[in-house]
Short mmCIF file of C-alpha atoms in Angstrom, two decimals:
data_model
loop_
_atom_site.label_atom_id
_atom_site.label_comp_id
_atom_site.label_asym_id
_atom_site.label_seq_id
_atom_site.Cartn_x
_atom_site.Cartn_y
_atom_site.Cartn_z
CA UNK A 1 93.68 -63.31 -127.13
CA UNK A 2 97.08 -62.09 -128.06
CA UNK A 3 99.61 -64.94 -128.60
CA UNK A 4 102.71 -63.27 -130.09
CA UNK A 5 105.12 -60.87 -128.44
CA UNK A 6 105.45 -56.94 -128.65
CA UNK A 7 107.99 -55.20 -130.77
CA UNK A 8 109.21 -51.55 -130.13
CA UNK A 9 110.29 -48.86 -132.60
CA UNK A 10 111.56 -46.76 -129.64
CA UNK A 11 108.17 -44.84 -129.41
CA UNK A 12 105.34 -47.31 -129.81
CA UNK A 13 104.79 -50.99 -128.97
CA UNK A 14 103.22 -53.00 -131.75
CA UNK A 15 101.51 -56.23 -131.49
CA UNK A 16 98.57 -58.55 -132.75
CA UNK A 17 95.65 -60.25 -131.32
CA UNK A 18 94.32 -63.75 -132.60
CA UNK A 19 90.76 -62.72 -132.06
CA UNK A 20 88.49 -59.72 -131.43
CA UNK A 21 88.25 -56.69 -133.55
CA UNK A 22 85.49 -55.58 -135.80
CA UNK A 23 85.42 -58.93 -137.64
CA UNK A 24 86.43 -61.12 -134.56
CA UNK A 25 89.26 -62.38 -136.63
CA UNK A 26 92.09 -60.33 -134.91
CA UNK A 27 93.77 -56.90 -134.94
CA UNK A 28 97.04 -55.07 -135.27
CA UNK A 29 97.54 -52.33 -132.75
CA UNK A 30 100.14 -50.00 -131.23
CA UNK A 31 100.41 -48.40 -127.76
CA UNK A 32 102.75 -46.21 -125.88
CA UNK A 33 104.93 -47.88 -123.18
CA UNK A 34 103.02 -45.89 -120.43
CA UNK A 35 99.84 -47.36 -121.63
CA UNK A 36 98.63 -44.32 -123.45
CA UNK A 37 98.06 -43.72 -127.14
CA UNK A 38 96.40 -46.94 -128.04
CA UNK A 39 95.40 -47.26 -131.83
CA UNK A 40 93.92 -50.10 -133.46
CA UNK A 41 95.83 -50.16 -136.82
CA UNK A 42 93.76 -52.84 -138.52
CA UNK A 43 91.03 -55.41 -138.38
CA UNK A 44 91.87 -58.58 -140.00
CA UNK A 45 89.18 -59.75 -142.47
CA UNK A 46 89.75 -63.26 -143.91
CA UNK A 47 90.11 -63.46 -147.54
CA UNK A 48 91.41 -60.02 -148.15
CA UNK A 49 93.74 -59.71 -145.18
CA UNK A 50 94.14 -62.94 -143.43
CA UNK A 51 92.81 -63.85 -139.98
CA UNK A 52 93.94 -65.06 -136.65
CA UNK A 53 97.81 -64.22 -136.32
CA UNK A 54 99.46 -66.58 -133.87
CA UNK A 55 102.76 -64.69 -134.24
CA UNK A 56 104.63 -61.44 -133.76
CA UNK A 57 105.49 -58.58 -135.99
CA UNK A 58 108.80 -57.78 -137.44
CA UNK A 59 110.07 -54.35 -138.48
CA UNK A 60 111.96 -54.10 -141.56
CA UNK A 61 112.64 -50.58 -143.26
CA UNK A 62 109.40 -48.55 -143.21
CA UNK A 63 106.97 -51.55 -142.98
CA UNK A 64 106.01 -54.13 -140.37
CA UNK A 65 105.67 -57.73 -141.50
CA UNK A 66 103.61 -60.54 -140.21
CA UNK A 67 101.73 -63.67 -140.87
CA UNK A 68 98.24 -64.97 -140.10
CA UNK A 69 97.35 -68.50 -139.25
CA UNK A 70 93.93 -68.53 -141.22
CA UNK A 71 92.45 -66.42 -144.01
CA UNK A 72 93.68 -65.38 -147.32
CA UNK A 73 92.45 -66.79 -150.68
CA UNK A 74 92.70 -70.46 -149.57
CA UNK A 75 92.01 -69.94 -145.84
CA UNK A 76 95.34 -71.31 -145.03
CA UNK A 77 97.14 -68.30 -143.98
CA UNK A 78 98.94 -65.09 -145.40
CA UNK A 79 102.12 -63.12 -145.16
CA UNK A 80 101.67 -59.30 -145.22
CA UNK A 81 103.22 -55.92 -144.72
CA UNK A 82 101.67 -52.70 -143.29
CA UNK A 83 103.05 -49.33 -142.38
CA UNK A 84 103.37 -48.36 -138.56
CA UNK A 85 100.54 -45.90 -139.12
CA UNK A 86 98.08 -48.61 -140.30
CA UNK A 87 98.20 -47.50 -144.02
CA UNK A 88 99.71 -49.30 -147.04
CA UNK A 89 98.62 -52.92 -146.13
CA UNK A 90 99.83 -55.34 -148.78
CA UNK A 91 98.99 -59.21 -148.76
CA UNK A 92 102.38 -60.63 -149.99
CA UNK A 93 101.44 -64.26 -150.24
CA UNK A 94 98.37 -66.74 -149.86
CA UNK A 95 99.45 -70.07 -148.47
CA UNK A 96 98.15 -72.85 -150.64
CA UNK A 97 99.11 -76.14 -149.10
CA UNK A 98 101.87 -76.84 -151.47
CA UNK A 99 104.02 -73.95 -150.26
CA UNK A 100 102.88 -74.65 -146.72
CA UNK A 101 99.81 -73.64 -144.49
CA UNK A 102 99.04 -72.49 -140.98
CA UNK A 103 102.18 -70.49 -140.10
CA UNK A 104 102.33 -70.18 -136.31
CA UNK A 105 105.78 -68.58 -135.75
CA UNK A 106 107.22 -65.26 -136.77
CA UNK A 107 109.28 -64.05 -139.79
CA UNK A 108 112.94 -63.28 -139.46
CA UNK A 109 115.04 -61.29 -141.88
CA UNK A 110 118.71 -61.43 -143.08
CA UNK A 111 118.43 -58.07 -144.69
CA UNK A 112 117.58 -59.63 -148.03
CA UNK A 113 115.00 -62.39 -147.51
CA UNK A 114 112.28 -63.05 -144.99
CA UNK A 115 112.34 -66.65 -143.53
CA UNK A 116 109.66 -68.52 -141.79
CA UNK A 117 107.99 -71.88 -141.06
CA UNK A 118 104.45 -73.37 -141.59
CA UNK A 119 103.10 -75.63 -139.11
CA UNK A 120 101.80 -78.01 -141.77
CA UNK A 121 101.44 -78.16 -145.56
CA UNK A 122 104.22 -78.85 -148.07
CA UNK A 123 104.76 -82.07 -149.79
CA UNK A 124 104.30 -84.35 -146.75
CA UNK A 125 101.71 -82.14 -144.93
CA UNK A 126 104.04 -81.96 -142.02
CA UNK A 127 105.19 -78.24 -142.57
CA UNK A 128 107.85 -76.11 -144.47
CA UNK A 129 110.67 -73.65 -144.14
CA UNK A 130 110.50 -70.95 -146.67
CA UNK A 131 112.04 -67.73 -147.69
CA UNK A 132 110.52 -64.68 -149.63
CA UNK A 133 111.58 -61.23 -150.63
CA UNK A 134 110.06 -58.17 -148.71
CA UNK A 135 108.13 -57.19 -151.84
CA UNK A 136 106.41 -60.61 -151.99
CA UNK A 137 108.41 -61.94 -154.86
CA UNK A 138 111.07 -64.70 -154.80
CA UNK A 139 109.17 -67.38 -152.79
CA UNK A 140 111.47 -70.47 -152.30
CA UNK A 141 110.34 -73.50 -150.29
CA UNK A 142 113.62 -74.55 -148.55
CA UNK A 143 112.57 -77.68 -146.78
CA UNK A 144 109.45 -80.08 -146.52
CA UNK A 145 109.50 -81.56 -143.08
CA UNK A 146 109.12 -85.46 -143.37
CA UNK A 147 108.58 -86.73 -139.76
CA UNK A 148 111.16 -89.18 -138.50
CA UNK A 149 114.00 -87.89 -140.81
CA UNK A 150 113.87 -84.21 -139.93
CA UNK A 151 110.83 -83.32 -137.78
CA UNK A 152 107.38 -82.22 -138.20
CA UNK A 153 104.95 -79.55 -137.18
CA UNK A 154 107.11 -76.56 -136.29
CA UNK A 155 105.32 -74.29 -133.87
CA UNK A 156 107.89 -71.51 -133.27
CA UNK A 157 110.38 -69.27 -135.31
CA UNK A 158 113.71 -69.70 -136.80
CA UNK A 159 116.91 -68.08 -135.31
CA UNK A 160 119.87 -67.14 -137.54
CA UNK A 161 123.66 -67.08 -136.38
CA UNK A 162 124.56 -65.47 -139.65
CA UNK A 163 125.60 -68.74 -141.28
CA UNK A 164 122.81 -71.11 -140.34
CA UNK A 165 119.13 -71.09 -139.62
CA UNK A 166 118.34 -72.97 -136.26
CA UNK A 167 114.87 -74.05 -135.20
CA UNK A 168 112.76 -76.87 -133.52
CA UNK A 169 109.85 -79.02 -134.59
CA UNK A 170 107.08 -79.89 -132.24
CA UNK A 171 106.91 -83.59 -133.51
CA UNK A 172 108.87 -85.87 -135.70
CA UNK A 173 112.38 -86.98 -135.23
CA UNK A 174 113.45 -90.55 -134.10
CA UNK A 175 110.98 -90.47 -131.09
CA UNK A 176 108.33 -88.42 -132.53
CA UNK A 177 108.94 -85.78 -129.66
CA UNK A 178 110.49 -83.11 -131.71
CA UNK A 179 113.80 -82.02 -133.04
CA UNK A 180 116.31 -79.20 -132.98
CA UNK A 181 117.89 -78.46 -136.49
CA UNK A 182 119.94 -76.26 -138.60
CA UNK A 183 119.69 -75.45 -142.17
CA UNK A 184 121.65 -73.18 -144.54
CA UNK A 185 119.63 -70.13 -145.82
CA UNK A 186 119.57 -71.53 -149.41
CA UNK A 187 118.10 -74.75 -148.24
CA UNK A 188 121.18 -76.73 -148.25
CA UNK A 189 123.11 -78.33 -145.28
CA UNK A 190 120.26 -79.56 -143.27
CA UNK A 191 121.39 -81.26 -139.94
CA UNK A 192 119.23 -82.70 -137.22
CA UNK A 193 120.90 -81.60 -134.16
CA UNK A 194 118.81 -83.31 -131.53
CA UNK A 195 115.90 -85.78 -131.22
CA UNK A 196 113.95 -84.92 -128.01
CA UNK A 197 113.42 -88.08 -125.92
CA UNK A 198 110.86 -87.39 -123.15
CA UNK A 199 112.12 -87.59 -119.67
CA UNK A 200 115.93 -86.76 -120.43
CA UNK A 201 115.44 -83.89 -122.57
CA UNK A 202 111.97 -82.79 -122.60
CA UNK A 203 109.54 -83.31 -125.59
CA UNK A 204 107.33 -81.33 -128.07
CA UNK A 205 109.06 -77.81 -128.02
CA UNK A 206 106.57 -74.99 -128.92
CA UNK A 207 108.60 -71.86 -128.73
CA UNK A 208 111.82 -70.28 -130.12
CA UNK A 209 115.35 -70.76 -129.63
CA UNK A 210 117.79 -68.09 -128.63
CA UNK A 211 121.58 -67.97 -128.61
CA UNK A 212 124.47 -66.56 -126.68
CA UNK A 213 127.03 -67.46 -129.28
CA UNK A 214 128.05 -70.88 -127.65
CA UNK A 215 124.64 -72.30 -126.43
CA UNK A 216 121.21 -72.41 -127.86
CA UNK A 217 118.41 -72.16 -125.17
CA UNK A 218 114.88 -73.22 -125.34
CA UNK A 219 112.02 -74.75 -123.72
CA UNK A 220 109.73 -77.90 -124.25
CA UNK A 221 106.03 -78.06 -123.74
CA UNK A 222 106.17 -81.48 -122.06
CA UNK A 223 108.59 -84.17 -120.97
CA UNK A 224 111.31 -83.95 -118.40
CA UNK A 225 111.00 -85.61 -114.93
CA UNK A 226 107.41 -84.36 -114.24
CA UNK A 227 106.33 -84.47 -117.84
CA UNK A 228 105.39 -80.79 -117.46
CA UNK A 229 108.14 -79.36 -119.75
CA UNK A 230 111.85 -78.32 -119.54
CA UNK A 231 114.34 -75.54 -120.01
CA UNK A 232 117.43 -76.56 -121.70
CA UNK A 233 120.79 -75.52 -123.43
CA UNK A 234 122.47 -77.17 -126.39
CA UNK A 235 126.07 -76.51 -127.39
CA UNK A 236 126.45 -76.08 -131.17
#
């Protein structure tokens, strides 16, 4: 049951599975692009490592970084790093509800901090935006999602244009159908760019945004003319 995407270091592809492995709590693996050389790098194991990652890895320096949806000390998810050969695993953070819980998207980096979101937790239990140093220090909760005002329950990852972080929430906003937003990396300057409306725009976006420098592109899980989802672009 892999849910995230693969990443490449030029030699191997790296990814994770939500389930399976020795403990049935997910795995990290690498494989050659021709299908050879498969190696299971780690079995997730609950409290010690986290469990059930619903996201992708990100490569920064010598480490691969990722998050788990469950597991950790509080069973609310973790942030971790691991070497590409499977050694050097470090659990960097246990989510504890106050700082967020159940991260579903992936981390991104600006070269100094890692940035991410949690699906729920935080002050309103509607999700958070956070940043953390690659060594696990310097955690800062940048935003508590609050429903109508700024969205709720982000399912995807953030995107950076160098000045702002952009993202989407699955719910919340004026119509409780999700939002597109931007926020500065220090947590200031939040702007709700769009409230999804159902038929006209789509509703309940689950994935990530991408940019060509002029437009943001994304998809919604539902809404649109047939209530089966949409592909959209948004000029920002």
